[in-house]
Coordinates of C-alpha atoms in Angstrom, one line a residue:
Chain F
M1 CA 0.0 0.0 0.0
T2 CA 2.8 2.4 1.0
L3 CA 4.7 1.5 -2.2
E4 CA 1.6 2.2 -4.2
L5 CA 1.2 5.6 -2.6
I6 CA 4.8 6.4 -3.1
S7 CA 4.6 5.4 -6.8
A8 CA 1.5 7.5 -7.2
A9 CA 3.0 10.5 -5.3
R10 CA 6.1 10.3 -7.6
R11 CA 3.8 10.7 -10.5
G12 CA 2.5 13.9 -9.0
D13 CA -0.6 12.4 -7.4
R14 CA -1.5 15.0 -4.7
D15 CA -3.9 12.7 -2.8
A16 CA -1.3 10.0 -2.5
F17 CA 1.3 12.6 -1.2
E18 CA -1.1 13.9 1.3
A19 CA -1.9 10.3 2.5
L20 CA 1.8 9.8 3.1
L21 CA 2.4 13.2 4.6
R22 CA -0.5 13.5 7.0
P23 CA 0.6 10.8 9.6
L24 CA 4.1 12.3 9.7
I25 CA 3.2 15.9 10.4
D26 CA 3.1 15.3 14.1
P27 CA 6.4 13.5 14.3
A28 CA 7.9 16.2 12.0
Y29 CA 6.6 18.9 14.3
R30 CA 7.9 17.1 17.4
L31 CA 11.3 16.9 15.8
A32 CA 11.3 20.5 14.7
L33 CA 10.1 21.7 18.1
A34 CA 12.8 19.7 19.8
M35 CA 15.4 21.1 17.6
L36 CA 14.2 24.7 17.5
S37 CA 12.5 25.1 20.9
D38 CA 10.1 27.5 19.3
R39 CA 6.5 26.6 18.4
T40 CA 6.2 29.2 15.6
A41 CA 9.6 28.3 14.1
A42 CA 8.8 24.6 14.3
E43 CA 5.5 25.1 12.5
D44 CA 7.2 27.2 9.8
A45 CA 9.8 24.5 9.5
V46 CA 7.2 21.8 9.0
Q47 CA 5.3 23.9 6.5
E48 CA 8.4 24.7 4.5
S49 CA 9.5 21.1 4.6
A50 CA 6.2 19.8 3.4
L51 CA 6.4 22.1 0.4
K52 CA 10.0 21.1 -0.4
A53 CA 9.0 17.5 -0.2
W54 CA 6.1 18.0 -2.6
R55 CA 8.3 19.9 -5.0
A56 CA 10.9 17.1 -4.9
V57 CA 8.5 14.2 -4.7
R58 CA 9.4 12.9 -8.1
R59 CA 12.9 12.1 -6.9
L60 CA 11.6 10.1 -3.9
R61 CA 13.0 6.6 -4.1
P62 CA 10.4 3.9 -4.8
D63 CA 10.9 2.1 -1.5
P64 CA 8.1 1.6 1.0
E65 CA 10.6 2.5 3.8
S66 CA 11.8 5.6 2.2
F67 CA 9.3 8.3 2.9
R68 CA 9.6 8.9 6.6
P69 CA 13.4 9.3 6.7
W70 CA 13.3 11.3 3.6
L71 CA 10.7 13.7 5.0
L72 CA 12.4 13.9 8.4
A73 CA 15.8 14.6 6.7
I74 CA 14.1 17.6 5.0
V75 CA 12.7 18.8 8.3
A76 CA 16.1 18.4 10.0
N77 CA 17.8 20.4 7.2
Q78 CA 15.1 23.0 7.4
C79 CA 15.7 23.3 11.1
R80 CA 19.4 23.8 10.5
D81 CA 18.7 26.5 8.0
T82 CA 16.4 28.1 10.4
R83 CA 18.9 28.1 13.2
R84 CA 21.5 29.5 10.9
R85 CA 19.2 32.3 9.8
R86 CA 18.2 33.2 13.3
W87 CA 21.7 34.2 14.1
W88 CA 20.5 36.8 16.6
T89 CA 18.8 34.2 18.7
V90 CA 20.6 32.2 21.3
L91 CA 18.7 29.0 21.4
K92 CA 18.9 27.1 24.6
F93 CA 16.8 24.1 25.3
A94 CA 16.7 24.9 28.9
D95 CA 15.1 28.3 28.2
L96 CA 11.8 26.5 27.7
H97 CA 11.6 25.5 31.3
P98 CA 11.5 27.4 34.5
P99 CA 14.7 27.4 36.5
D100 CA 15.2 24.0 38.1
D101 CA 16.7 23.3 41.4
P102 CA 18.9 20.3 41.1
T103 CA 18.4 19.5 44.8
T104 CA 14.7 19.0 44.2
D105 CA 15.1 17.0 41.1
P106 CA 16.0 13.5 42.1
S107 CA 15.3 12.3 38.6
G108 CA 18.4 14.0 37.3
L109 CA 16.4 15.6 34.4
V110 CA 17.9 18.9 35.0
D111 CA 21.4 17.6 34.5
L112 CA 20.3 15.7 31.4
R113 CA 18.6 18.7 30.0
Q114 CA 21.6 20.8 30.4
A115 CA 23.9 18.2 29.0
I116 CA 21.7 17.8 25.9
A117 CA 21.4 21.5 25.5
Q118 CA 25.2 21.6 25.2
L119 CA 25.3 19.0 22.5
P120 CA 26.0 20.0 18.9
A121 CA 22.8 20.2 16.9
N122 CA 23.5 17.0 15.0
D123 CA 24.0 15.1 18.2
R124 CA 20.7 16.3 19.6
L125 CA 19.1 15.3 16.3
V126 CA 20.4 11.8 16.7
L127 CA 19.0 11.5 20.2
Y128 CA 15.6 12.8 19.3
L129 CA 15.3 10.6 16.2
F130 CA 16.3 7.5 18.1
F131 CA 14.9 8.0 21.6
Y132 CA 12.1 10.4 21.1
L133 CA 10.6 9.5 17.7
D134 CA 11.7 5.9 18.2
L135 CA 13.0 5.5 14.7
P136 CA 15.0 2.3 14.1
L137 CA 18.7 2.8 13.6
P138 CA 18.6 2.5 9.8
E139 CA 16.0 5.2 9.5
V140 CA 18.0 7.4 11.8
A141 CA 21.0 6.8 9.5
A142 CA 18.9 7.6 6.4
T143 CA 17.6 10.8 8.0
L144 CA 21.1 11.9 8.9
G145 CA 22.5 10.8 5.5
I146 CA 25.2 8.7 7.1
S147 CA 25.8 5.0 7.4
T148 CA 24.1 2.8 10.0
A149 CA 27.4 2.0 11.5
A150 CA 28.4 5.6 11.8
T151 CA 25.0 6.3 13.4
K152 CA 25.4 3.6 15.8
A153 CA 28.8 4.8 16.8
R154 CA 27.6 8.4 17.1
L155 CA 24.7 7.4 19.2
Y156 CA 26.9 5.4 21.5
R157 CA 29.4 8.2 21.8
I158 CA 26.7 10.7 22.6
T159 CA 25.0 8.6 25.2
R160 CA 28.3 7.7 26.8
R161 CA 29.0 11.4 27.1
L162 CA 25.6 12.0 28.7
R163 CA 25.9 9.1 31.0
P164 CA 29.5 8.2 31.4
G165 CA 28.5 5.0 33.3
L166 CA 25.9 4.0 30.8
E167 CA 25.9 0.4 29.8
I168 CA 25.5 -0.4 26.2
S169 CA 22.3 -2.3 26.7
E170 CA 20.7 0.9 27.9
V171 CA 21.6 2.7 24.7
Y172 CA 19.7 0.4 22.5
Q173 CA 16.9 -0.9 24.6
Chain L
M1 CA 22.0 2.8 36.9
T2 CA 18.3 2.4 37.4
D3 CA 16.9 5.0 35.1
R4 CA 16.6 4.6 31.4
L5 CA 18.1 7.3 29.2
A6 CA 15.3 6.8 26.6
D7 CA 12.6 7.4 29.2
E8 CA 14.4 10.5 30.4
I9 CA 14.8 12.0 26.9
Q10 CA 11.2 11.2 26.1
A11 CA 10.0 12.8 29.3
M12 CA 12.1 15.8 28.7
A13 CA 11.0 16.3 25.1
E14 CA 7.4 15.7 26.0
A15 CA 7.7 18.3 28.7
S16 CA 8.4 20.9 26.0
Y17 CA 5.9 19.5 23.5
A18 CA 2.7 21.4 23.1
P19 CA 0.0 20.2 20.8
N20 CA -0.5 22.3 17.7
P21 CA -4.2 21.9 16.8
G22 CA -4.9 22.2 13.1
L23 CA -1.3 22.0 12.1
A24 CA -1.9 19.0 9.8
S25 CA -4.8 20.8 8.1
R26 CA -2.8 23.9 7.6
V27 CA 0.2 22.1 6.2
I28 CA -2.0 20.0 3.8
E29 CA -3.9 23.1 2.7
R30 CA -0.6 24.9 2.0
V31 CA 0.6 22.0 -0.1
R32 CA -2.6 22.0 -2.1
Q33 CA -1.9 25.6 -3.1
E34 CA 1.4 24.5 -4.7
P35 CA 1.5 23.7 -8.4
E36 CA 2.3 20.2 -9.5
P37 CA 6.0 19.3 -8.9
S38 CA 8.3 19.9 -11.8
R39 CA 9.6 16.9 -13.8
W40 CA 12.9 18.6 -13.7
A41 CA 15.0 18.3 -10.6
P42 CA 16.5 21.6 -9.4
W43 CA 20.0 20.4 -10.0
A44 CA 19.1 19.5 -13.5
K45 CA 17.8 23.0 -14.0
S46 CA 20.9 24.4 -12.5
T47 CA 23.0 22.2 -14.7
L48 CA 21.1 23.4 -17.8
A49 CA 21.5 27.0 -16.7
V50 CA 25.2 26.5 -16.1
A51 CA 25.6 24.8 -19.5
L52 CA 23.8 27.6 -21.3
T53 CA 25.8 30.1 -19.5
A54 CA 28.9 28.3 -20.4
V55 CA 28.0 28.2 -24.0
V56 CA 27.6 31.9 -24.0
L57 CA 30.8 32.4 -22.2
V58 CA 32.9 30.1 -24.2
P59 CA 34.0 32.7 -26.9
V60 CA 34.6 35.2 -24.2
L61 CA 36.2 33.5 -21.4
G62 CA 37.8 30.6 -23.1
F63 CA 37.8 26.9 -22.6
G64 CA 39.6 26.8 -19.3
I65 CA 36.9 28.7 -17.5
L66 CA 34.3 26.5 -19.2
L67 CA 35.9 23.5 -17.7
R68 CA 35.4 24.8 -14.2
A69 CA 31.9 26.1 -14.7
N70 CA 30.6 23.0 -16.2
L71 CA 32.6 20.6 -14.1
L72 CA 30.0 18.0 -13.6
R73 CA 28.8 17.5 -17.2
L74 CA 31.9 17.4 -19.2
P75 CA 32.6 14.2 -20.9
L76 CA 35.7 12.4 -19.8
P77 CA 38.7 12.6 -22.0
G78 CA 38.1 9.6 -24.2
G79 CA 35.1 8.6 -22.2
E80 CA 31.4 8.1 -23.0
S81 CA 29.0 11.0 -23.3
S82 CA 27.5 12.1 -20.0
D83 CA 24.1 11.2 -18.9
T84 CA 21.6 13.0 -16.6
T85 CA 20.2 10.1 -14.8
P86 CA 18.2 11.2 -11.7
A87 CA 20.1 10.5 -8.7
L88 CA 19.6 8.4 -5.6
S89 CA 18.4 10.2 -2.6
L90 CA 20.7 9.7 0.2
A91 CA 18.0 10.4 2.7
S92 CA 15.5 8.0 1.1
T93 CA 17.5 4.8 1.3
G94 CA 15.7 2.3 3.4
P95 CA 17.0 -0.3 5.8
G96 CA 20.2 -1.7 4.3
G97 CA 20.5 1.1 1.8
D98 CA 23.3 2.8 3.5
W99 CA 25.9 2.6 0.8
V100 CA 27.4 5.7 2.1
V101 CA 30.3 3.9 3.6
R102 CA 33.8 3.4 2.3
R103 CA 33.3 -0.2 1.6
G104 CA 30.0 0.5 -0.1
L105 CA 31.8 1.1 -3.3
H106 CA 33.7 -1.8 -5.0
L107 CA 34.4 -0.5 -8.4
G108 CA 37.3 -1.2 -10.7
R109 CA 38.1 0.5 -13.9
T110 CA 35.1 -0.9 -15.7
S111 CA 33.5 -3.5 -13.4
G112 CA 32.2 -3.3 -9.9
S113 CA 29.4 -3.8 -7.5
V114 CA 27.2 -1.3 -5.6
P115 CA 24.5 -2.2 -3.1
L116 CA 21.4 0.0 -3.3
A117 CA 18.7 -0.6 -0.7
N118 CA 18.7 -4.4 -0.3
V119 CA 19.9 -5.2 -3.8
L120 CA 23.4 -5.7 -5.1
Y121 CA 24.0 -4.4 -8.6
Q122 CA 27.0 -5.1 -10.8
T123 CA 28.4 -3.3 -13.8
A124 CA 30.8 -4.5 -16.4
D125 CA 30.9 -1.4 -18.6
G126 CA 32.1 1.3 -16.3
G127 CA 28.7 2.0 -14.8
R128 CA 26.7 2.4 -18.0
T129 CA 24.5 -0.5 -17.3
W130 CA 23.8 -2.5 -14.2
T131 CA 22.6 -6.0 -13.5
E132 CA 20.8 -7.1 -10.3
R133 CA 22.8 -9.9 -8.7
L134 CA 21.5 -10.4 -5.2
R135 CA 18.7 -9.5 -2.9
F136 CA 19.8 -9.6 0.7
D137 CA 18.3 -9.3 4.2
G138 CA 19.3 -7.0 7.0
G139 CA 21.4 -3.9 6.9
Y140 CA 24.2 -3.8 4.5
D141 CA 27.5 -3.6 6.3
G142 CA 30.1 -4.3 3.7
M143 CA 31.5 -6.5 1.0
S144 CA 34.8 -7.8 -0.2
W145 CA 36.0 -9.3 -3.4
D146 CA 39.2 -11.0 -4.3
A147 CA 41.5 -9.6 -6.9
D148 CA 40.0 -11.4 -9.9
G149 CA 36.4 -10.6 -8.8
R150 CA 35.4 -14.3 -8.5
D151 CA 35.1 -14.9 -4.8
G152 CA 33.1 -12.3 -3.0
T153 CA 31.5 -11.9 0.3
L154 CA 28.7 -9.5 1.3
W155 CA 27.6 -9.2 4.9
T156 CA 24.6 -7.7 6.6
V157 CA 23.7 -6.9 10.2
D158 CA 20.2 -6.9 11.5
W159 CA 20.2 -3.5 13.1
T160 CA 16.4 -3.3 13.2
Q161 CA 16.1 -6.1 15.7
R162 CA 18.9 -4.6 17.7
S163 CA 20.3 -8.1 18.0
F164 CA 23.1 -7.3 15.6
A165 CA 22.9 -10.7 14.0
L166 CA 25.3 -11.2 11.2
T167 CA 24.3 -12.8 7.9
V168 CA 26.9 -13.7 5.3
Y169 CA 26.4 -14.1 1.5
A170 CA 29.2 -15.7 -0.5
T171 CA 29.8 -16.2 -4.2
S172 CA 32.5 -18.0 -6.0
D173 CA 31.5 -17.1 -9.6
G174 CA 31.7 -13.4 -9.6
G175 CA 28.2 -12.9 -8.2
L176 CA 26.1 -15.1 -10.4
H177 CA 25.2 -17.4 -7.6
W178 CA 25.2 -16.8 -3.9
L179 CA 25.1 -18.9 -0.8
R180 CA 23.5 -17.4 2.3
R181 CA 24.9 -18.2 5.7
T182 CA 22.2 -18.0 8.3
P183 CA 22.6 -15.3 11.0
T184 CA 25.3 -16.0 13.5
A185 CA 24.6 -17.0 17.1
F186 CA 26.7 -14.1 18.3
P187 CA 26.2 -10.4 17.7
A188 CA 28.4 -8.4 15.4
A189 CA 28.9 -4.8 16.4
F190 CA 31.7 -4.6 13.8
A191 CA 32.5 -7.1 11.1
F192 CA 35.1 -7.2 8.4
F193 CA 35.9 -9.6 5.6
R194 CA 38.8 -10.0 3.3
G195 CA 37.4 -12.4 0.7
V196 CA 36.2 -15.5 2.5
E197 CA 38.2 -14.6 5.7
G198 CA 36.4 -12.6 8.2
W199 CA 36.4 -11.2 11.7
V200 CA 33.7 -10.0 14.1
Y201 CA 34.0 -7.7 17.1
S202 CA 31.1 -9.2 19.0
Q203 CA 29.1 -6.8 21.0
S204 CA 25.5 -5.9 21.1
P205 CA 22.7 -4.6 23.3
A206 CA 22.2 -8.0 24.7
T207 CA 25.8 -8.6 25.4
R208 CA 27.4 -6.0 27.5
S209 CA 30.6 -7.8 28.0
D210 CA 33.9 -6.1 28.0
P211 CA 36.2 -7.2 26.6
A212 CA 34.4 -8.1 23.4
P213 CA 35.0 -11.5 21.9
I214 CA 36.7 -11.6 18.5
Y215 CA 35.4 -14.3 16.1
H216 CA 37.1 -15.5 13.0
T217 CA 36.1 -17.4 9.9
T218 CA 38.1 -18.7 6.9
D219 CA 35.2 -20.1 5.0
A220 CA 32.9 -17.1 4.4
G221 CA 31.0 -17.6 7.7
A222 CA 30.3 -21.4 7.4
T223 CA 32.3 -21.9 10.6
W224 CA 33.5 -19.5 13.3
T225 CA 36.1 -19.7 15.9
R226 CA 36.5 -17.4 18.9
V227 CA 40.1 -16.3 18.6
G228 CA 40.5 -13.6 21.3
T229 CA 39.1 -10.6 23.0
L230 CA 39.5 -6.9 22.6
D231 CA 39.1 -4.6 25.6
A232 CA 38.9 -1.3 23.7
N233 CA 36.4 0.1 26.2
S234 CA 35.2 2.7 23.9
W235 CA 33.3 3.3 20.7
G236 CA 33.2 6.5 18.8
S237 CA 33.6 8.0 15.4
T238 CA 36.5 10.2 14.6
S239 CA 35.7 13.3 12.8
G240 CA 37.4 13.7 9.5
V241 CA 39.3 10.5 9.4
G242 CA 36.6 8.2 8.2
E243 CA 34.0 6.0 9.8
D244 CA 35.2 2.4 9.5
Q245 CA 36.7 1.2 12.7
F246 CA 37.5 -2.4 12.4
E247 CA 39.6 -3.7 9.5
F248 CA 42.2 -6.2 8.7
A249 CA 45.0 -5.4 6.2
N250 CA 45.9 -9.1 5.9
A251 CA 45.4 -12.3 7.7
R252 CA 47.6 -11.2 10.6
V253 CA 47.4 -7.4 10.9
G254 CA 44.2 -5.7 12.0
W255 CA 43.1 -2.4 13.5
F256 CA 40.4 -1.1 15.7
R257 CA 40.0 2.6 16.1
T258 CA 38.2 3.8 19.1
G259 CA 37.9 7.4 18.0
G260 CA 39.4 8.8 21.1
V261 CA 42.1 11.4 21.5
A262 CA 45.4 9.8 22.3
A263 CA 46.4 9.7 25.9
P264 CA 49.2 8.1 27.8
G265 CA 48.8 4.3 27.5
D266 CA 45.9 4.7 25.1
S267 CA 46.6 5.8 21.5
G268 CA 43.0 5.3 20.5
L269 CA 44.1 2.8 17.9
W270 CA 44.4 -0.9 18.7
I271 CA 46.4 -3.2 16.6
T272 CA 46.7 -7.0 16.3
T273 CA 49.5 -8.7 14.5
D274 CA 48.3 -12.3 15.1
G275 CA 45.0 -12.3 13.4
G276 CA 42.9 -10.9 16.3
H277 CA 44.1 -13.1 19.1
T278 CA 45.8 -10.3 21.0
W279 CA 45.5 -6.6 20.8
T280 CA 47.5 -3.7 22.0
S281 CA 47.0 0.1 21.9
W282 CA 50.6 1.3 21.7
V283 CA 50.7 3.0 18.3
S284 CA 52.5 6.3 18.7
V285 CA 53.9 9.0 16.5
T286 CA 56.4 11.8 17.2
P287 CA 54.7 15.1 16.6
P288 CA 56.3 17.5 14.0
A289 CA 58.1 20.5 15.4
G290 CA 55.7 23.0 16.9
L291 CA 53.0 20.5 17.6
E292 CA 54.7 18.7 20.5
N293 CA 52.0 19.8 22.9
A294 CA 49.0 19.4 20.6
D295 CA 46.2 16.9 21.2
V296 CA 46.4 14.0 18.7
I297 CA 43.9 11.8 17.0
L298 CA 45.3 8.8 15.0
G299 CA 43.4 8.1 11.8
Y300 CA 43.1 4.7 10.1
P301 CA 46.2 3.0 8.9
V302 CA 46.3 1.9 5.2
L303 CA 48.6 -1.0 4.6
F304 CA 49.8 -1.6 1.0
A305 CA 50.6 -4.9 -0.5
D306 CA 54.4 -4.2 -0.4
G307 CA 54.3 -3.8 3.3
H308 CA 54.5 -0.1 3.4
A309 CA 51.7 1.8 5.2
V310 CA 50.4 5.3 5.8
L311 CA 48.7 6.7 8.8
P312 CA 46.7 10.0 8.8
V313 CA 47.1 11.9 12.0
A314 CA 45.3 15.0 13.1
F315 CA 46.9 17.5 15.6
G316 CA 44.8 20.1 17.4
R317 CA 43.4 21.3 20.6
I318 CA 40.5 20.1 22.6
T319 CA 38.3 23.1 23.0
D320 CA 36.4 22.1 26.1
P321 CA 38.0 20.0 28.8
V322 CA 34.6 18.5 29.6
Y323 CA 34.9 16.7 26.3
A324 CA 38.5 15.8 26.6
R325 CA 38.0 12.5 25.1
D326 CA 35.7 13.6 22.3
P327 CA 37.2 14.1 18.9
N328 CA 34.3 16.2 17.8
H329 CA 35.6 19.0 20.1
L330 CA 39.0 18.9 18.6
V331 CA 39.9 21.9 16.6
V332 CA 42.4 20.6 14.0
S333 CA 45.3 22.8 13.4
A334 CA 47.2 20.4 11.1
R335 CA 46.9 17.0 9.5
Y336 CA 49.8 14.8 8.6
V337 CA 50.4 11.5 7.0
Y338 CA 53.0 9.2 8.6
S339 CA 54.7 6.4 6.7
S340 CA 55.7 3.0 7.8
A341 CA 58.1 0.5 6.1
D342 CA 57.5 -2.3 8.6
G343 CA 53.8 -3.0 8.1
G344 CA 52.6 -0.3 10.6
L345 CA 54.7 -1.1 13.6
T346 CA 56.6 2.2 13.6
W347 CA 55.7 5.5 12.0
T348 CA 58.0 8.2 10.7
N349 CA 58.4 10.9 8.1
P350 CA 55.3 13.0 8.7
Q351 CA 54.1 14.7 5.6
K352 CA 51.8 17.6 6.0
L353 CA 48.4 17.3 4.2
E354 CA 48.2 20.6 2.6
A355 CA 47.4 21.1 -1.1
G356 CA 47.9 24.5 -2.5
G357 CA 47.1 26.2 0.8
L358 CA 44.0 23.9 1.3
Q359 CA 43.9 21.7 4.2
P360 CA 41.3 19.0 4.6
Q361 CA 38.8 20.3 7.1
G362 CA 35.3 19.8 8.3
S363 CA 34.1 16.5 9.6
Q364 CA 33.3 15.0 6.2
Y365 CA 36.6 15.2 4.3
M366 CA 37.6 12.1 2.5
Q367 CA 41.0 10.7 1.7
F368 CA 42.2 7.8 -0.4
Y369 CA 45.6 6.3 -0.5
L370 CA 46.3 4.1 -3.5
D371 CA 50.0 3.5 -2.7
Q372 CA 52.9 5.4 -1.1
K373 CA 52.8 8.1 -3.8
H374 CA 49.3 8.5 -5.1
W375 CA 46.9 10.1 -2.6
W376 CA 43.7 12.1 -2.9
I377 CA 42.0 14.3 -0.4
T378 CA 38.9 16.4 -0.5
S379 CA 38.5 19.8 1.1
V380 CA 35.6 22.2 1.4
N381 CA 35.8 25.9 2.0
D382 CA 32.5 26.3 3.7
H383 CA 31.4 23.6 6.1
P384 CA 28.9 24.5 8.8
A385 CA 29.8 22.5 11.8
D386 CA 26.3 21.2 12.3
N387 CA 25.7 20.1 8.8
P388 CA 26.1 16.5 7.8
V389 CA 27.3 17.1 4.3
P390 CA 29.5 19.7 2.7
Q391 CA 27.5 22.7 1.5
G392 CA 30.2 24.9 0.0
Q393 CA 32.6 24.6 -2.9
Q394 CA 34.6 21.5 -2.6
F395 CA 37.9 20.5 -4.0
V396 CA 39.7 17.3 -4.6
A397 CA 43.5 17.3 -4.5
R398 CA 45.8 14.8 -5.8
T399 CA 49.5 14.1 -5.2
V400 CA 51.6 11.7 -7.2
D401 CA 54.7 12.0 -5.1
G402 CA 53.6 11.2 -1.6
G403 CA 52.4 14.6 -0.6
Q404 CA 55.4 16.7 -1.9
T405 CA 53.3 18.5 -4.5
W406 CA 49.6 18.7 -5.1
Q407 CA 47.1 19.5 -7.9
V408 CA 43.8 21.0 -6.7
F409 CA 40.6 20.6 -8.8
P410 CA 37.2 22.0 -8.1
S411 CA 34.8 19.1 -7.5
P412 CA 31.3 18.1 -6.5
A413 CA 30.6 17.5 -2.8
I414 CA 32.3 14.2 -2.6
I415 CA 31.6 12.0 0.4
Q416 CA 33.4 8.9 -0.7
L417 CA 36.0 8.2 -3.3
M418 CA 38.2 5.4 -4.4
F419 CA 40.7 4.9 -7.2
S420 CA 41.6 1.6 -9.0
D421 CA 44.8 3.1 -10.5
S422 CA 46.4 6.5 -10.7
Q423 CA 43.8 7.8 -13.3
H424 CA 40.6 5.9 -12.8
G425 CA 38.4 6.5 -9.9
W426 CA 34.9 6.6 -8.6
A427 CA 33.2 9.0 -6.2
E428 CA 29.9 9.3 -4.5
A429 CA 28.8 12.8 -4.1
V430 CA 25.8 14.7 -2.9
A431 CA 24.0 17.4 -4.8
G432 CA 21.0 19.6 -4.5
P433 CA 19.0 20.8 -1.5
N434 CA 18.1 17.2 -0.4
N435 CA 21.5 15.8 -0.4
T436 CA 20.8 13.7 -3.4
N437 CA 23.3 11.0 -4.1
I438 CA 25.1 10.8 -7.4
L439 CA 27.8 8.4 -8.6
L440 CA 30.8 9.9 -10.4
R441 CA 33.7 8.6 -12.3
T442 CA 37.0 10.1 -13.4
A443 CA 39.6 8.9 -15.9
D444 CA 42.1 11.6 -15.3
G445 CA 43.0 11.3 -11.7
G446 CA 40.2 13.5 -10.4
A447 CA 40.6 16.5 -12.6
H448 CA 37.2 15.9 -14.2
W449 CA 34.2 14.0 -13.1
Q450 CA 31.4 12.5 -15.0
E451 CA 28.1 11.4 -13.5
A452 CA 27.6 7.7 -14.0
Q453 CA 24.4 5.8 -14.6
V454 CA 23.0 4.2 -11.5
P455 CA 20.4 1.5 -11.3

């Protein structure tokens, strides 16, 4: 079914494209919001990404697994562009939240949030794709445009940085 | 550790998430207002525009400028005419389609194999036509062919199940027929084959053992023997020196790169000289003058058939002591290539990697070492730190004298390249706003590139 939709979308079938796009708008928005920390900017990023996807749909690979990483890659690129354009804005993930008192946060979320906020944008993207959107490793790799092995290594490196004592089983479970 | 990182990240992201009612409708409506997508890809339009511009400029500016302006579309000297086949989308490859790895290309002067999605294609005419040879399961991880192209091995790892099970496909007739070896009983975090001989660094989500067992096969995965262990205690990817981390140069000498910055007692590069039985991390280099106090990242050794070897090394400074072991926070001030005449045991004669004032930079630069003399590197003059692919003008530089002198050519954004001899090579590049993959070939050492047909 998905392959049929993709084939139709590649021929310019607007309904087929919408059928593929609609269930991914929320994940795309979640990703954009996580990357940009700004609702308006995130919605703009999703809007623009959807348009770019439509304009480029004829080049979509005829593969039933292809649409989601393809769209999310466009969203991620759009978010990067947005961040570059908004050079006057200092984006801090922690700014979204009221000041936390580490002594009243036994969960350690404060430390984690601060640690993630300090990560390079691409590293945050890996975390969100894998842990938040729950994409399988190959789809994360496809979204990033790198190999699965490199994605795995990057994911492991990031998580080890966040949690120096983290066991490998916790990374992938 | 009782908490789960995944739960924490989910909770954290959910805390900042706010529903956006009507967003889907607004997005869909906006798309409906768009005209039907063009049948011409943007890069094709750009190419046409460049070509037309070039035609106009030819009488004025001369042929030399035309060469640079129309780099991608010029026919090779003595080669076939160019084609404009739509490219693969790097971002749309499905599970197993990650052919963006160095061992994803296995291409000689005219023949070769390329995996796309879960299909292996072969060409015998320089990439003009392709034949489907194998459909495989799992995530493509690599392939290896012997010198005459008869015996070949392709291996996959089932990343989707997070069990990291390895499956091996073997052929002895150049790819016409394949034998599938069922998934191994042990996980394969890293696997590497040289023809029918292979090694596995066995680690997975289910096995958190350190040190990791090393398994070995000499019959393309029909039987396996546990030959040793490796206590590298770290995984990582080293910016700018490639992604592969586990390789064997021959039956005895193998390497495992952890991606870490060299420190006393831990060079970040492990070596075995007995086929994986024992491993040591003692590889060291003497810094060039002026870099004695720099932080060091060892790249991946390249061992040639004559016993000589080269080792790329990056010198720089860790910018944040918090990330003292993280190469992504290393600001590289200079890159050198060391040489070895004893198979990689000792490294001397550092040669600076600098071509016409250009140094390889960014996290995606590529390098290829054909032998002691013929090297290629890529460099890009504009590479945002948070972008996965080069976005600015890129160059490919070639030396034929081991780094003494260089020629620099403008090039597409190459993310992988290989040469079968001093003149003939292949490259995978990205183009367009969606990082579309294209396959390129050269017949003049990288001075000119022609887009090749892909399946």
